[in-house]
């Protein structure tokens, strides 16, 4: 008798993966498993069943999970809570700088950096502690510090950061600070607050020196569950079986209203840090703002108000991840489906009516008639002795296909995990870190595919080590070259976005100690795999290709417009997320778009390969790769268009160079992955097509 029971009732945490949590079962996406008592006959249970039963037992013991993001913290009344500060960022320059590069108040115990993962470092994040201290459910207005008289360098730096629209990014309990503004009657949500103001009707610059915080809290009562988190604190299990210990307040929102207030520095300097001061309202007259000028002493203050909220802790990120324009995503998907059905119709007409008919007629003839027919035939049947002839630069083709499989696998697995909720923005840098780890692991696939394709083309395993090394170094080498050039630019600007030397050594270690060995192992496995045999023999003398009225490469480049039509709407949202500081979390749409892109790339490449064979052009290898890979050209051109028309605020040659460098790297990755899809599908099609023809 097997008894497996998982208690599941309304309002209690269950196994959730990136789904909203509500009180009402009908409005929830809560997955619960319940097993009834049952009689089981004596059976031999397979190993996979034991794994499943172990998972169920673990579920019964732990009762509930919340996988995405960091685990929950509960606070009692009066508990101290310290905010953290991230790098200063700007959509005008895209150069992050340290928060303490400006003359802000420093914490009493000194500046301490928080632990940063690989993704955070590559993204230019630098999270430090701050002097902003809150006490749970205690509303207060506090004094921080008064700076020494500003010197010329500090004034110049503050003015420059203010005019470049730099934002201060503050974090409380892993939530970014959020502010709301109203423009033309529309309420706009921002993360962070500006360093200062530069009014259009005034030539002076004013610093933000008073912050009015609103902390939303939800009263929580323990329910005998365990919560597992994967946040910035790392994997952890918090046992909350003791209801008294579990009860408390959760932070579910963090908002700010920034102000500029001119204080009397002599009167303010009498206070000590965290002394209570009278509450102040944000002034509306410019003469009451704190101006930025030399020898000015700036006093920093803040106030905090705690407000109870009905928002539950698993739903606290909804306000940040709310993304407008879902209809646009659906329109993009429907548009892509129309393109797919159109291309599928062409493919079916070509293959079912034309190819099948030709093959049937060809096979019904006897040998003498086939010989006579071969002399009269035209089209793809005439290139039977040349269709599998070794292409130009075959080694480069094998390497690019192997790297394309590696990049495509990395992107596919990452998007699937993100769509399931495992790449929560609450875990900063996890998305980029996960992509790097997946890329390293999939080196074994790149080596296998590259060497097996090389063995298919050459008919021998000789030179497989060179192929494996090239596959391990081709795309990473391009990426390192581009990133190194951009890094010198960032170093010259003293930006926190520059990769530290120590991180360079870490990346080289990951590359040569993990990726390269795995790629060599994959290449060795490719030498042991069953070779792909061609269905027809290749003639010794190449067949002459008939002259054409127009270059065939024009058709290849034009074919990239169809995959681009599938991709460009989602590409707009991705670019906006990267360069305008917006959250992107519609990975479900992105997963669907990726699947549609794979189908379109495969169909486009197959159709163009068939068209080239029909005009007796047997050099289809590279054309099949670039038929779908040419979408990268349109992606890069669209990135330039986005820079000119949508990123008009981006200023300076340094920022433009950074943008174009990262866009070029993205386009190369897209070219390798989409080109690989088209090539592999075309290879399968050509192999299947000519294996159906019986020729001596």
XYZ file of C-alpha atoms in Angstrom:
696
model
C 0.000 0.000 0.000
C 1.368 3.368 -1.002
C 0.340 6.503 0.834
C 1.424 9.764 -0.780
C -0.375 12.803 0.509
C 0.307 16.433 -0.279
C -1.842 18.864 1.636
C -3.179 21.516 -0.711
C -5.674 24.157 0.261
C -6.622 27.615 -0.890
C -4.188 30.417 -0.039
C -1.246 28.087 0.793
C 1.953 28.051 -1.271
C 2.259 25.164 -3.718
C 4.683 24.296 -6.455
C 4.676 27.505 -8.460
C 6.945 28.468 -11.272
C 6.659 32.129 -12.150
C 2.868 32.289 -11.690
C 0.717 34.825 -9.915
C -0.431 34.011 -6.413
C -3.941 34.984 -5.282
C -6.403 34.017 -2.613
C -9.025 32.734 -4.999
C -8.390 29.305 -6.505
C -10.329 30.154 -9.677
C -7.964 33.069 -10.370
C -4.767 31.261 -9.420
C -2.279 29.293 -11.431
C -1.444 26.931 -8.599
C -0.282 23.454 -9.397
C -1.044 20.886 -6.744
C -0.649 17.138 -6.718
C -2.919 14.965 -4.645
C -2.729 11.229 -4.306
C -5.419 9.005 -2.892
C -4.807 5.885 -1.003
C -4.665 3.008 -3.427
C -3.849 -0.694 -3.438
C -0.904 -1.613 -5.623
C -0.115 -5.139 -6.769
C 3.467 -6.291 -6.298
C 5.230 -4.894 -9.354
C 8.799 -4.268 -10.295
C 9.042 -0.475 -10.197
C 11.397 1.028 -12.804
C 14.194 3.349 -11.738
C 12.458 6.440 -13.154
C 9.453 5.671 -10.967
C 11.671 5.639 -7.884
C 12.935 9.092 -8.848
C 9.359 10.300 -9.210
C 8.381 8.842 -5.831
C 11.402 10.493 -4.213
C 10.329 13.845 -5.594
C 6.812 13.322 -4.201
C 8.186 12.427 -0.771
C 10.364 15.550 -0.832
C 7.334 17.606 -1.802
C 5.385 16.150 1.118
C 8.146 17.031 3.559
C 8.660 20.589 2.336
C 4.998 21.346 1.600
C 5.617 24.252 -0.773
C 8.106 26.005 -3.013
C 8.605 29.440 -4.471
C 11.330 29.019 -7.041
C 11.904 32.342 -8.808
C 13.727 35.218 -7.172
C 15.135 35.542 -3.703
C 13.574 33.969 -0.670
C 11.226 35.891 1.569
C 12.349 38.003 4.518
C 9.989 38.872 7.331
C 10.626 41.779 9.675
C 9.255 42.634 13.088
C 8.303 46.136 14.188
C 11.394 48.277 14.625
C 13.773 45.922 12.776
C 16.469 47.906 10.912
C 16.460 47.624 7.110
C 19.324 49.038 5.065
C 18.987 50.075 1.441
C 21.699 49.355 -1.127
C 22.796 51.411 -4.129
C 23.677 50.173 -7.610
C 25.665 51.918 -10.349
C 24.465 55.250 -11.707
C 23.008 54.707 -15.188
C 21.904 56.919 -18.058
C 20.027 56.271 -21.297
C 22.001 59.150 -22.828
C 25.504 57.742 -22.415
C 25.012 54.045 -21.488
C 28.128 54.388 -19.308
C 27.507 53.230 -15.718
C 29.416 54.878 -12.884
C 29.829 54.120 -9.200
C 27.314 55.741 -6.839
C 30.119 57.033 -4.645
C 31.876 58.725 -7.566
C 29.637 61.668 -6.610
C 29.869 63.481 -3.236
C 27.098 61.549 -1.516
C 26.886 60.618 2.177
C 28.746 57.444 3.042
C 27.597 54.751 5.523
C 29.042 54.902 9.064
C 30.954 51.625 8.737
C 32.457 52.483 5.358
C 31.610 51.331 1.844
C 31.150 47.580 1.466
C 30.475 45.883 -1.842
C 27.827 43.198 -2.087
C 28.665 39.825 -3.602
C 28.345 40.049 -7.382
C 27.930 37.140 -9.755
C 29.424 36.858 -13.222
C 26.344 38.293 -14.941
C 26.251 41.375 -12.688
C 29.903 42.138 -13.327
C 29.502 41.835 -17.092
C 26.439 44.101 -16.975
C 28.379 46.791 -15.097
C 26.450 46.479 -11.819
C 28.255 47.598 -8.689
C 26.060 47.161 -5.619
C 27.271 48.881 -2.437
C 25.797 49.502 0.974
C 24.281 52.922 1.688
C 23.604 55.105 4.735
C 19.826 54.945 4.170
C 18.408 53.077 7.171
C 14.745 52.284 7.754
C 13.016 50.791 10.781
C 10.021 48.597 10.114
C 6.685 50.430 10.535
C 8.325 53.553 11.982
C 7.590 56.678 9.950
C 10.332 59.243 10.415
C 12.271 62.084 8.817
C 16.035 61.855 9.292
C 19.187 63.831 8.648
C 22.115 62.150 6.898
C 25.043 64.507 6.430
C 26.279 67.834 5.105
C 29.078 67.783 2.555
C 32.189 69.872 2.702
C 32.252 72.864 0.307
C 32.081 71.582 -3.263
C 35.269 72.018 -5.276
C 35.506 72.655 -9.004
C 35.861 68.979 -9.941
C 32.831 67.904 -7.875
C 30.681 70.686 -9.311
C 31.705 69.793 -12.864
C 30.965 66.113 -12.233
C 27.557 66.779 -10.632
C 26.528 69.087 -13.464
C 27.650 66.590 -16.083
C 25.792 63.688 -14.436
C 22.685 65.840 -14.054
C 22.652 66.995 -17.681
C 23.336 63.438 -18.907
C 20.158 62.322 -17.073
C 21.909 59.889 -14.737
C 19.662 57.880 -12.420
C 20.351 56.690 -8.883
C 19.378 53.014 -8.553
C 18.515 52.090 -4.984
C 17.508 48.627 -3.730
C 15.549 47.639 -0.624
C 14.989 43.957 0.175
C 16.018 43.172 -3.404
C 13.362 45.537 -4.849
C 14.511 48.464 -7.057
C 13.157 51.844 -6.039
C 10.352 53.059 -8.287
C 8.948 56.518 -8.955
C 5.964 57.814 -10.874
C 5.747 60.892 -13.071
C 2.921 62.368 -15.101
C 3.500 63.561 -18.652
C 0.654 64.850 -20.807
C -1.843 63.325 -18.411
C -0.232 59.872 -18.640
C 1.234 58.225 -15.532
C 4.714 56.893 -16.295
C 6.656 54.449 -14.133
C 10.441 54.660 -13.743
C 13.027 52.730 -11.787
C 15.471 54.941 -9.924
C 15.480 58.706 -9.489
C 17.576 61.438 -11.133
C 20.811 62.836 -9.742
C 19.434 66.334 -10.256
C 17.262 68.670 -12.312
C 18.106 71.086 -15.115
C 14.949 73.146 -15.752
C 14.534 74.389 -19.312
C 13.809 77.946 -18.139
C 16.901 78.115 -15.942
C 20.591 77.819 -16.669
C 21.367 76.409 -13.229
C 21.510 72.762 -12.136
C 19.854 71.499 -8.945
C 20.723 68.380 -6.972
C 18.291 65.902 -5.427
C 19.078 65.992 -1.719
C 15.780 64.969 -0.051
C 14.031 61.642 -0.693
C 10.507 60.789 0.397
C 10.283 56.987 0.525
C 7.126 54.914 0.672
C 7.616 51.286 1.700
C 4.684 48.947 1.041
C 4.471 46.104 3.562
C 2.243 43.062 3.796
C 1.497 41.428 7.112
C 2.403 37.768 6.917
C 1.394 34.900 9.145
C 3.271 31.605 8.922
C 1.469 28.578 7.549
C 3.939 25.795 8.252
C 5.657 25.852 4.883
C 9.225 25.899 3.693
C 10.384 28.341 1.077
C 13.277 27.715 -1.237
C 14.904 30.741 -2.876
C 17.469 31.221 -5.611
C 18.121 34.909 -5.184
C 21.185 37.048 -4.716
C 21.768 35.473 -1.314
C 22.159 32.093 -3.009
C 20.207 28.891 -2.630
C 18.613 28.738 0.780
C 15.871 26.987 2.713
C 13.993 28.902 5.363
C 12.068 26.700 7.724
C 8.900 28.437 8.919
C 7.234 25.665 10.831
C 7.246 27.846 13.920
C 4.364 30.223 13.328
C 5.599 32.776 15.814
C 8.947 33.108 14.063
C 7.329 33.238 10.634
C 4.867 35.981 11.430
C 5.936 39.492 10.569
C 5.945 41.985 7.717
C 7.105 41.487 4.144
C 8.317 44.335 1.936
C 6.237 44.294 -1.254
C 6.887 47.759 -2.686
C 9.512 50.508 -2.668
C 8.672 53.969 -4.048
C 10.317 57.366 -3.891
C 9.505 61.017 -4.542
C 12.782 62.945 -5.107
C 13.040 66.577 -4.006
C 15.571 69.376 -4.053
C 15.469 71.508 -0.894
C 17.847 74.322 0.051
C 18.877 73.952 3.681
C 20.902 76.213 5.939
C 24.185 74.232 6.159
C 25.229 75.820 9.453
C 21.953 74.856 11.124
C 21.940 71.349 9.599
C 25.537 70.579 10.539
C 24.581 70.646 14.215
C 22.701 67.408 13.662
C 24.233 63.957 13.723
C 23.466 61.168 11.276
C 19.978 59.683 11.805
C 18.815 62.607 13.971
C 15.104 63.321 13.572
C 14.220 66.573 11.815
C 10.870 68.199 10.931
C 9.162 66.828 7.847
C 9.581 68.947 4.703
C 7.460 69.239 1.594
C 8.911 69.432 -1.897
C 9.184 73.100 -2.961
C 7.820 74.356 -6.265
C 9.892 77.565 -6.576
C 13.366 77.320 -8.097
C 14.865 79.673 -5.540
C 14.120 77.070 -2.853
C 15.966 74.319 -4.732
C 19.507 73.284 -3.800
C 21.706 74.688 -6.557
C 24.977 73.041 -7.664
C 27.843 75.542 -7.474
C 31.320 75.868 -6.049
C 31.783 76.269 -2.289
C 28.168 75.180 -1.743
C 27.553 72.786 1.161
C 24.752 70.312 0.485
C 22.704 68.693 3.245
C 21.100 65.304 2.546
C 17.897 64.180 4.299
C 15.184 61.621 3.781
C 11.846 60.531 5.177
C 10.115 57.172 5.090
C 6.484 56.134 5.386
C 5.336 52.530 5.776
C 2.001 51.685 4.140
C 0.195 48.371 4.529
C -0.657 46.688 1.239
C -2.718 43.729 0.044
C 0.023 42.768 -2.404
C 1.449 39.375 -1.492
C 5.152 38.679 -1.574
C 5.199 36.373 -4.673
C 3.376 39.110 -6.628
C 5.503 42.059 -5.605
C 7.442 42.106 -8.894
C 4.257 42.434 -10.958
C 4.439 46.238 -10.854
C 7.945 46.139 -12.379
C 7.249 43.441 -14.957
C 4.021 44.961 -16.208
C 4.655 45.344 -19.922
C 2.268 47.230 -22.147
C 1.528 46.246 -25.703
C 0.586 42.578 -25.406
C -1.604 43.037 -28.480
C 1.501 43.977 -30.436
C 3.136 40.681 -29.423
C 0.069 38.739 -30.552
C 0.015 40.663 -33.815
C 3.663 39.744 -34.355
C 2.910 36.070 -33.751
C -0.098 36.079 -36.101
C 1.952 37.846 -38.763
C 4.655 35.194 -38.423
C 2.090 32.410 -38.676
C 0.821 33.870 -41.944
C 4.374 33.890 -43.333
C 4.880 30.298 -42.173
C 1.669 29.056 -43.771
C 2.529 30.862 -47.004
C 5.984 29.289 -47.156
C 4.610 25.910 -46.100
C 2.159 26.081 -48.991
C 5.013 26.721 -51.409
C 7.014 23.851 -49.927
C 4.123 21.397 -50.169
C 3.332 22.424 -53.735
C 6.967 22.012 -54.773
C 7.545 18.704 -53.043
C 4.222 16.926 -53.269
C 3.365 17.914 -56.826
C 6.683 18.553 -58.552
C 9.307 16.432 -56.829
C 7.071 13.430 -56.209
C 5.802 13.485 -59.768
C 9.321 13.636 -61.206
C 10.542 10.844 -58.955
C 7.590 8.632 -59.845
C 8.120 9.129 -63.574
C 11.859 8.558 -63.223
C 11.516 5.300 -61.282
C 8.932 3.849 -63.675
C 11.379 3.933 -66.596
C 13.786 1.135 -67.398
C 17.533 1.674 -67.525
C 17.715 2.516 -71.241
C 14.880 4.998 -70.911
C 16.549 6.516 -67.847
C 19.779 6.956 -69.799
C 17.893 8.656 -72.623
C 15.924 10.731 -70.140
C 19.117 11.890 -68.397
C 20.252 13.399 -71.690
C 16.971 15.333 -72.040
C 16.393 16.280 -68.437
C 17.042 19.684 -66.963
C 16.988 20.966 -63.445
C 18.015 19.378 -60.183
C 18.327 15.878 -61.668
C 21.314 16.955 -63.763
C 23.457 17.936 -60.770
C 23.244 14.483 -59.197
C 26.989 13.977 -59.695
C 27.954 17.340 -58.205
C 25.401 18.085 -55.481
C 27.598 16.634 -52.732
C 30.872 18.065 -54.042
C 33.005 19.600 -51.282
C 32.184 23.307 -50.871
C 34.710 26.135 -50.740
C 36.115 26.856 -47.260
C 34.608 23.629 -45.939
C 36.512 23.901 -42.647
C 35.027 27.327 -41.936
C 31.559 26.010 -42.763
C 31.925 23.124 -40.291
C 33.138 25.469 -37.567
C 30.326 27.980 -38.125
C 27.659 25.262 -38.115
C 29.056 23.815 -34.878
C 29.113 27.229 -33.186
C 25.629 27.931 -34.510
C 24.269 24.786 -32.873
C 25.969 25.831 -29.619
C 24.468 29.347 -29.683
C 21.028 28.084 -30.719
C 21.008 25.508 -27.923
C 22.082 28.127 -25.391
C 19.359 30.553 -26.502
C 16.646 27.884 -26.623
C 17.345 26.428 -23.172
C 17.723 29.891 -21.610
C 14.418 31.132 -23.036
C 12.612 27.957 -21.938
C 13.891 28.336 -18.372
C 13.072 32.047 -18.391
C 9.548 31.339 -19.691
C 9.081 28.875 -16.821
C 10.101 31.570 -14.344
C 13.562 30.383 -13.336
C 15.318 33.533 -14.629
C 13.600 36.027 -12.370
C 14.832 39.644 -12.510
C 14.946 39.461 -8.706
C 18.132 37.433 -9.206
C 20.308 40.042 -10.889
C 22.692 38.736 -13.483
C 21.228 35.216 -13.397
C 20.064 35.392 -17.016
C 23.518 36.296 -18.344
C 25.261 33.894 -15.959
C 22.971 31.061 -17.052
C 23.641 31.814 -20.715
C 27.411 31.665 -20.181
C 27.210 28.386 -18.257
C 24.985 26.822 -20.916
C 27.324 28.006 -23.662
C 30.288 26.394 -21.909
C 28.472 23.093 -21.413
C 27.173 22.990 -24.993
C 30.740 23.146 -26.284
C 30.569 19.364 -26.418
C 27.699 19.639 -28.930
C 29.619 22.163 -31.044
C 32.629 19.862 -31.255
C 30.483 16.848 -32.130
C 28.541 18.596 -34.901
C 31.623 20.285 -36.411
C 33.716 17.111 -36.576
C 30.896 14.918 -37.819
C 30.106 17.373 -40.622
C 33.836 17.550 -41.445
C 33.997 13.768 -41.543
C 30.954 13.706 -43.838
C 32.466 16.199 -46.274
C 36.035 14.846 -46.262
C 35.269 11.159 -45.717
C 38.005 10.933 -43.091
C 38.605 11.919 -39.468
C 42.004 13.426 -40.232
C 42.253 16.969 -38.897
C 39.436 16.651 -36.350
C 41.545 18.249 -33.593
C 42.033 21.360 -35.694
C 38.283 21.511 -36.341
C 37.529 21.143 -32.629
C 39.981 23.868 -31.642
C 38.589 26.189 -34.291
C 35.026 25.547 -33.126
C 36.074 26.286 -29.536
C 37.789 29.565 -30.487
C 35.813 30.997 -33.446
C 32.827 32.778 -31.869
C 34.414 33.259 -28.407
C 37.429 34.803 -30.133
C 35.223 37.270 -32.029
C 33.345 38.076 -28.823
C 36.562 38.617 -26.850
C 37.971 40.882 -29.548
C 34.852 43.087 -29.656
C 34.516 43.175 -25.864
C 38.205 44.033 -25.438
C 37.930 47.006 -27.796
C 34.803 48.211 -26.002
C 36.445 47.585 -22.644
C 39.330 49.914 -23.468
C 36.742 52.588 -24.253
C 35.020 51.981 -20.903
C 38.347 52.005 -19.055
C 39.148 55.347 -20.638
C 35.817 56.692 -19.341
C 36.348 55.295 -15.786
C 33.037 53.480 -16.071
C 31.948 50.617 -13.815
C 30.854 48.875 -17.026
C 34.512 48.063 -17.740
C 35.403 44.427 -17.117
C 38.026 44.144 -14.343
C 41.330 42.443 -15.142
C 40.533 39.719 -12.619
C 37.283 38.942 -14.435
C 39.206 38.734 -17.710
C 41.350 35.984 -16.223
C 38.243 34.222 -14.936
C 36.652 34.312 -18.383
C 39.849 32.987 -19.973
C 39.904 30.226 -17.381
C 36.301 29.266 -18.190
C 37.086 29.383 -21.903
C 40.265 27.296 -21.989
C 39.674 25.024 -18.983
C 35.998 24.184 -19.564
C 34.774 25.147 -23.037
C 37.830 24.011 -25.034
C 38.160 20.580 -23.330
C 34.426 19.920 -23.716
C 34.618 20.879 -27.396
C 37.547 18.494 -27.895
C 35.580 15.735 -26.155
C 32.652 16.427 -28.445
C 34.956 16.316 -31.466
C 36.338 12.955 -30.352
C 32.769 11.654 -30.029
C 32.117 12.933 -33.556
C 34.946 10.780 -34.884
C 33.353 7.682 -33.319
C 29.830 8.427 -34.567
C 28.372 6.671 -37.585
C 29.346 8.677 -40.696
C 26.658 10.199 -42.899
C 26.955 8.498 -46.290
C 26.036 10.300 -49.484
C 23.284 8.558 -51.513
C 25.037 9.318 -54.847
C 28.600 9.369 -56.111
C 30.397 12.594 -56.967
C 31.889 13.014 -60.456
C 35.580 13.761 -60.803
C 35.045 16.719 -63.146
C 32.726 19.489 -61.853
C 29.715 20.326 -63.977
C 29.627 23.784 -65.499
C 26.993 26.036 -63.969
C 24.842 27.868 -66.550
C 25.146 31.642 -66.634
C 22.341 33.601 -64.951
C 20.906 37.014 -65.664
C 21.333 38.157 -62.069
C 23.664 37.104 -59.227
C 22.263 34.304 -57.109
C 23.463 36.067 -53.954
C 20.824 38.754 -54.431
C 18.143 36.122 -53.917
C 19.993 34.780 -50.875
C 20.229 38.219 -49.250
C 16.587 38.972 -50.044
C 15.497 35.747 -48.368
C 16.546 37.150 -44.987
C 13.599 39.561 -45.004
C 11.144 36.745 -44.212
C 12.814 35.600 -40.959
C 13.327 39.254 -40.058
C 9.591 39.852 -40.404
C 9.099 37.212 -37.733
C 11.652 38.752 -35.407
C 11.619 42.520 -35.686
C 8.710 43.395 -33.348
C 10.160 41.356 -30.495
C 13.562 42.811 -31.346
C 12.188 46.293 -30.663
C 11.109 45.309 -27.136
C 14.461 43.613 -26.468
C 16.444 46.670 -27.592
C 14.215 48.909 -25.483
C 14.859 46.679 -22.486
C 18.629 46.781 -22.960
C 19.155 50.430 -23.852
C 16.226 52.223 -22.186
C 16.476 50.474 -18.826
C 13.138 48.666 -19.033
C 12.373 45.229 -17.695
C 11.767 42.509 -20.296
C 9.871 39.540 -18.942
C 7.569 38.325 -21.734
C 9.677 35.244 -22.349
C 6.559 33.257 -23.225
C 6.103 35.431 -26.313
C 9.818 35.223 -27.023
C 9.724 31.422 -26.885
C 6.874 31.326 -29.404
C 8.728 33.784 -31.666
C 11.866 31.607 -31.447
C 9.933 28.521 -32.540
C 8.349 30.434 -35.424
C 11.764 31.795 -36.422
C 13.210 28.279 -36.566
C 10.367 27.138 -38.830
C 10.649 30.156 -41.147
C 14.436 29.816 -41.438
C 14.107 26.117 -42.302
C 11.413 26.736 -44.937
C 13.187 29.679 -46.553
C 16.467 27.820 -46.843
C 14.871 24.691 -48.283
C 12.906 26.661 -50.897
C 16.005 28.583 -52.013
C 18.123 25.435 -52.126
C 15.545 23.782 -54.378
C 15.447 26.863 -56.625
C 19.229 26.827 -57.027
C 19.278 23.112 -57.824
C 16.556 23.618 -60.431
C 18.798 26.029 -62.350
C 21.670 23.511 -62.166
C 23.558 25.428 -59.477
C 25.089 22.707 -57.314
C 26.954 25.134 -55.006
C 24.187 25.172 -52.452
C 26.131 24.737 -49.205
C 26.973 28.340 -48.370
C 23.836 29.675 -50.016
C 21.697 27.458 -47.784
C 23.575 28.829 -44.753
C 23.200 32.485 -45.688
C 19.643 32.180 -47.029
C 18.448 32.163 -43.433
C 21.613 33.630 -41.885
C 21.215 36.843 -43.880
C 18.561 37.871 -41.359
C 21.521 39.084 -39.252
C 22.199 41.801 -41.842
C 18.690 43.171 -41.399
C 18.971 42.896 -37.619
C 22.122 45.030 -37.675
C 20.556 47.555 -40.060
C 17.499 47.712 -37.807
C 19.794 48.317 -34.832
C 21.266 51.320 -36.669
C 17.741 52.523 -37.449
C 16.845 52.150 -33.752
C 19.929 54.156 -32.799
C 19.056 57.010 -35.170
C 15.300 57.268 -34.614
C 14.545 55.720 -31.186
C 17.735 56.432 -29.231
C 17.960 60.091 -30.132
C 18.930 60.857 -26.545
C 22.097 58.747 -26.910
C 24.897 61.280 -27.078
C 28.561 61.181 -27.958
C 30.762 58.927 -30.117
C 31.689 56.727 -27.138
C 28.063 55.741 -26.480
C 27.392 55.170 -30.192
C 30.511 52.989 -30.481
C 29.405 50.885 -27.505
C 25.940 50.471 -29.001
C 27.227 49.460 -32.434
C 29.794 47.074 -30.934
C 27.235 45.183 -28.881
C 24.787 45.212 -31.826
C 27.455 43.721 -34.100
C 28.128 40.934 -31.602
C 24.399 40.199 -31.392
C 24.103 40.139 -35.197
C 26.999 37.669 -35.532
C 25.394 35.339 -32.987
C 22.067 35.540 -34.845
C 23.791 34.840 -38.169
C 25.488 31.702 -36.856
C 22.350 30.303 -35.216
C 19.846 31.052 -38.001
C 22.332 30.032 -40.704
C 22.838 26.712 -38.952
C 19.085 26.071 -38.932
C 18.840 26.681 -42.664
C 21.935 24.665 -43.549
C 21.012 21.568 -41.534
C 17.466 21.546 -42.919
C 18.732 21.997 -46.481
C 21.304 19.224 -46.016
C 18.588 16.868 -44.815
C 16.369 17.888 -47.740
C 19.088 17.378 -50.384
C 20.111 14.058 -48.834
C 16.499 12.856 -48.817
C 15.826 14.130 -52.339
C 18.757 12.381 -54.006
C 18.457 9.232 -51.911
C 15.073 8.758 -53.632
C 16.721 8.650 -57.082
C 18.215 5.319 -58.164
C 21.305 6.051 -60.251
C 24.266 3.818 -60.988
